[in-house]
Amino acid sequence: MSRQNRREFFKAAGLASAGLVATVTPAAASSAHLPDNAQSGMLYDATKCVGCKACMTACKRVNARPGGLAFEQAKFDQDGLWDAPEDLSGNTRTLIKLFKDTKGWSYVKYSCMHCQKPSCVSVCPVSAMTKDPVTGIVDYSKDVCIGCRYCQVACPFNIPKFQWDRTLPRIVKCDLCRNTNLKDKGIPACAETCPAGAILFGKRKDLLAEARTRLRQHPERYVPHIYGEHEIGGTNHLYLAALPFGSLGLPVLPSDAPAAFSEQIQHTIYKGFIAPIALYVSLCCIAVRNLKKGEAQPAPAVTPKKEV
Amino acid sequence: MLKPTHAPTRSHFSFSVFQYFSICPFITMNKDGCFPGELPRRDFLKLCATATAMLGLPFRMHSQVAAAARSSAKPPVIWLHFQECTGCSESLLRSSHPSVSSLILDLISLDYHETLMAGSGAQAEQSLHESMAANRGKYLLVIEGAIPRARNGIFCKVGGKTAMELLREVAPGAAAILCIGTCSSFGGIQSVGVNPTGAVGVRDLVTDRPIVNLPGCPPNPYNFLSTVLHYLTFKRLPELDALGRPKFAYGRKIHEHCERRPHFDAGRFAQAYGDAGHAQGYCLYKLGCKGPATYANCSVQRFNDVGAWPVSIGHPCIGCTEPEILFKLPIAEKVQIHDPTPFDSYAPANLKEKGKGPDPLTTGLVGLAAGAVIGAGIMLAKKLPTAAPTQAGRTHDHEPAE
Amino acid sequence: MGHDEFQKQEGRIFTTSFFVLLTLSLIGIILIAVRCVKGIGAVSNMSDGYPWGIWIAYDVATGTAIACGGYAVAILVYIRNHMRYHPLIRSCILTSMFGYGLAGFSVMVDLGRPWNAYNFFVPSKWQFNSAMFEVALCVMAYSTVLIIEFLPAILYSLETSRWRRLHLILDSLQPLFAPDKDTVLGNIGYVRAAAAWIRPRLDKVLIFIIVLGITLPTMHQSSLGSMLLIAATKLHPLWHSPLLPLFFLINCIYIGYSIAILESVISSYAFRRPYEIPQLSGLAAIIPWLATLWLAVVVGDLTWRGQLAAVWRFDIYSCFFLLEFALLGFGSLILFRDQNRRSPRWLFVSAALIVLGGALYRFNVYLIGFNPGQGWIYFPSLSEVMISVGIVAIEILGYQVLVKMVPVLPRIGHRRHARFRATTPRTGLPYPAITKSVTPVQPT
């Protein structure tokens, strides 16, 4: 009995793990994913930025909602004089930072990259993170979010931020002013307010063309790379800068989207829910047969071994 | 009393208000001499341009403003004084574009002003009544000073009538009421604390007439002039904020346009009067400056036509246009900033340490607990028998097939 | 699957350990209340870089693996048809139940907006790309299945109990709060009848529920591994592998068997019952093979991905990887020797090593190998740890109380399909003096 059972067990286990094993091979083929260049995005040119932080102020002014963005006090600031975020946070959607070392310095603006294949949307278990198929805006709905913070784990740029200090917390990230400035004026507040023209808003293809033009016209000003063009499958927020992007706090990333990779594995295992159902049915057959055998031999002192 | 040196040619009423001027040493004279019959064109246009700019109108509007100012239909103005110090009138007298003489001779028809009138007694009262009757529903009423209400308002009487009675008499016929100064706008200093005279601003007594509050202690005269010019140009009052103040003058905080603002953004403060920071012209916030909470255009328009204002000479703003600040918050007290802006520095793109790491207590306790568990595990392992106990009475029904 | 295979543990409920655990539980509950009022940041050191702390890494990822005893033993009993392990199954299912309850409770503490959790049941919100969606639904379903699997024990108790505690409670309430004692007691008959009606019917379909209880953990344990697949740029290459689901699946099975051994040895020791050596040594024979298979696949995978060099870098990642490897390796080595599999001491030591190694693997994947980027650090705060400790304390407390109220533990001197065992003191037991405390309740 045991031997036969073992064989059946392995058969069932084989069924179950077929999906798992199948995941090994196709992982490499996951990057076949074309960027949709008609989506909206932004181009931030660090060499044009003057560090005035008008974008930060405008963002908070436009997107302040109860329970949303708030001002952040620096440690040394006893009187609450300034809004001094040190990083993106549950209170801050966009932020200008400064990189400085012996080789040079550069401002850098942080905000959501609005990926072509966003990890946060891929992992959100309740579809609180969504990507608009037309504009490409990655938006968040607090009314659906369960606060599991999987989006934070998944995001390669560490963009979604959680309100750790609030009783009713939510995830905070840039939505290109989708419900505020973009709706009212057709342009996100930061791009609208930027006095230096460092933030351009537009279609991804136009932004890419503009970025390439700038790289061509002033090759001495820039690192010859458009950050976001290929990173993790492409992002709608693009960067130009004079210093290597890694030093500006932007992670050096491969061109494959992690979301495509993980979805492929997940879909292989659960395609049509066939594997789990097959597993269940075969296990049921085995268990029921075992049970019947057990009943057929009431209280045997020794179970006879069956040869196969 | 001195005789007027110039007979008023364009005034509606029979006596001149200019007697007063001749004894005032601080009148700004213009090139044409003391009291011109005509406002020099250059000054006139300058005034109109100033007002146009202040009102936030496009520059091309200034000809329209000038045209309105030039028209013969001058609005009659009645100016009443109640509980006040006349500082607002004094402030007005210091304006030079136009000088107050031009104002009251060329731009408006000042029919009654207790301080500036040469006449007094029954004669003065008569002119008031004449003007009221002749211009009913058309005159602008300017109120300076708070109105006492306690004991039927006996604390302030003019011509035998209490302030309340006067207001009740004059207000209904006014096209609009301009409350000049914080006293008439919100009650001012006499309304603070126990308020023994029961002083209130006009807004607490008159509800059926349009009211423009021009608070300040004193208010900038150009705010008053611009309001009047706006009325002349557009035949309506300017847009007001929730406290009844014209938005063109009281729409933004002093802090937003302060010349010391860069010091604030950089965190450079005067800590005490006369200290090094004070001498360097640093921000006065820590001395109690109310600029971040006070809506007014002092930091832009300034005073006395010489570009001076309290903050520029080293004194913190006392918030004189705000009913909840002036005389209610101590001058040295700091105000809370409700809409902070970024600090004048940058977070480094490569932060050294983010998030919260171990603290000694937790690590210690977790370590102790882990040690205790491992220790207990070892102790338990020692106590457990090495060999399987004899299994008498037990049968192993079927040994594993392997 | 007779109920006579199991018995209640006799003894007082209110022991010293009961009160110690109760204190820990209360501290945990108070801290959870603080978390509810002041936000997660007030009690934990989690940050935007490390959004998942020990509540996920320990309570959920590791806790459910430790709670896989029920799953692993059920495979053995029902699929591989080793009915002799059946006596172990009820206590395994009970610990699984509490383990998954702990995970579920921790998740509710950890969720920022738990009131929106109903969206898991709204089809328009389903998100099939998300490993967490799969884990959540499976874990919820499995918890229900575990309760149903455990239901026979409760029904049996309801049916056969003499309701002594209810009598006592009613007596203590008697004069003031429960004037009509007879009415309450009169209803016991109905409860007994209902339990007696449900139990045989449940027994008939139970096997399908049990098989569901094997399918679901297979799915969600592998998905627990899939969860970190997407963190390709954050999880250290030593652990980030497309085989993560497979690793987590095998990992949970050997942890499940080991924990069944640990649990049995410890409860035998603590409750002074004879050791269930025959069953345990059988289980112990499977573990080393599984663990070795797992280690081999891990090494193969590392080689295939060209990350073998990272093992010998001796940075913090490589150290933890080697530690995990060593724990599992030593544990397996001990169990390869037949003699050790019959020794309670070595069973305990090896099972403990394997559980530690397996748990460390999950910690490595979820926390230690997770690096969100430059500068981020995380170490749990005291209150965060105390909440986890409190939840575990609640779990152990529940286990302690329940084994004394319903028949869970294997009957002493149990013989397969034995109808009834006399309660005479047994000879040859390691602790003859304690036999008085192991008087089983006679089924009525």
mmCIF file of C-alpha atoms in Angstrom, chain A residues 2 50-53 56-57 71 76 79-87 96-99 107-108 110 247-249 301-303, chain B residues 264-267 269 285-286 334-351 354 396-398 401-402:
data_model
loop_
_atom_site.group_PDB
_atom_site.id
_atom_site.type_symbol
_atom_site.label_atom_id
_atom_site.label_comp_id
_atom_site.label_asym_id
_atom_site.label_seq_id
_atom_site.Cartn_x
_atom_site.Cartn_y
_atom_site.Cartn_z
ATOM 1 C CA SER A 2 2.675 2.405 1.024
ATOM 2 C CA VAL A 50 17.236 76.348 -9.630
ATOM 3 C CA GLY A 51 16.184 74.702 -6.384
ATOM 4 C CA CYS A 52 13.517 77.280 -5.547
ATOM 5 C CA LYS A 53 11.158 74.568 -4.222
ATOM 6 C CA MET A 56 7.048 71.523 -3.375
ATOM 7 C CA THR A 57 5.016 74.457 -2.154
ATOM 8 C CA PHE A 71 3.710 70.244 6.704
ATOM 9 C CA PHE A 76 15.657 71.990 15.150
ATOM 10 C CA ASP A 79 8.259 76.979 16.436
ATOM 11 C CA GLY A 80 7.029 75.181 13.344
ATOM 12 C CA LEU A 81 8.326 77.843 11.018
ATOM 13 C CA TRP A 82 9.119 75.826 7.946
ATOM 14 C CA ASP A 83 7.942 72.926 5.918
ATOM 15 C CA ALA A 84 11.113 70.902 5.951
ATOM 16 C CA PRO A 85 10.610 67.357 4.645
ATOM 17 C CA GLU A 86 13.784 65.313 4.535
ATOM 18 C CA ASP A 87 12.387 62.786 2.136
ATOM 19 C CA ILE A 96 13.733 68.844 -4.145
ATOM 20 C CA LYS A 97 16.966 67.437 -2.789
ATOM 21 C CA LEU A 98 20.535 68.457 -3.250
ATOM 22 C CA PHE A 99 23.452 66.262 -4.125
ATOM 23 C CA TYR A 107 19.342 69.397 -7.470
ATOM 24 C CA VAL A 108 17.058 66.436 -7.882
ATOM 25 C CA TYR A 110 11.644 63.159 -6.296
ATOM 26 C CA SER A 247 24.509 59.540 -7.069
ATOM 27 C CA LEU A 248 21.280 61.562 -7.150
ATOM 28 C CA GLY A 249 19.525 58.849 -5.151
ATOM 29 C CA ALA A 301 -2.764 -5.785 13.630
ATOM 30 C CA VAL A 302 -0.426 -5.544 10.723
ATOM 31 C CA THR A 303 -1.188 -3.913 7.415
ATOM 32 C CA PHE B 264 13.541 83.917 7.823
ATOM 33 C CA ASP B 265 13.947 81.270 5.130
ATOM 34 C CA ALA B 266 17.550 80.816 6.097
ATOM 35 C CA GLY B 267 16.789 80.672 9.807
ATOM 36 C CA PHE B 269 16.797 85.686 13.516
ATOM 37 C CA TYR B 285 9.996 86.722 14.059
ATOM 38 C CA LYS B 286 11.542 85.750 17.362
ATOM 39 C CA LYS B 334 5.469 84.496 18.607
ATOM 40 C CA VAL B 335 2.637 83.569 16.272
ATOM 41 C CA GLN B 336 2.048 80.126 14.880
ATOM 42 C CA ILE B 337 2.787 79.753 11.189
ATOM 43 C CA HIS B 338 -0.060 77.977 9.474
ATOM 44 C CA ASP B 339 1.265 77.606 5.966
ATOM 45 C CA PRO B 340 4.969 77.001 6.297
ATOM 46 C CA THR B 341 7.167 77.113 3.234
ATOM 47 C CA PRO B 342 10.357 75.140 2.664
ATOM 48 C CA PHE B 343 13.411 75.939 4.696
ATOM 49 C CA ASP B 344 16.258 77.510 2.789
ATOM 50 C CA SER B 345 18.334 74.362 2.677
ATOM 51 C CA TYR B 346 18.124 71.039 0.945
ATOM 52 C CA ALA B 347 17.786 67.524 2.174
ATOM 53 C CA PRO B 348 20.808 65.594 0.953
ATOM 54 C CA ALA B 349 20.106 63.238 -1.924
ATOM 55 C CA ASN B 350 22.033 60.566 -0.058
ATOM 56 C CA LEU B 351 20.714 60.495 3.486
ATOM 57 C CA LYS B 354 16.801 56.457 7.386
ATOM 58 C CA HIS B 396 3.747 -0.679 16.570
ATOM 59 C CA ASP B 397 0.963 -1.533 14.291
ATOM 60 C CA HIS B 398 2.927 -1.116 11.153
ATOM 61 C CA ALA B 401 7.505 0.373 4.853
ATOM 62 C CA GLU B 402 10.898 1.783 4.025
#
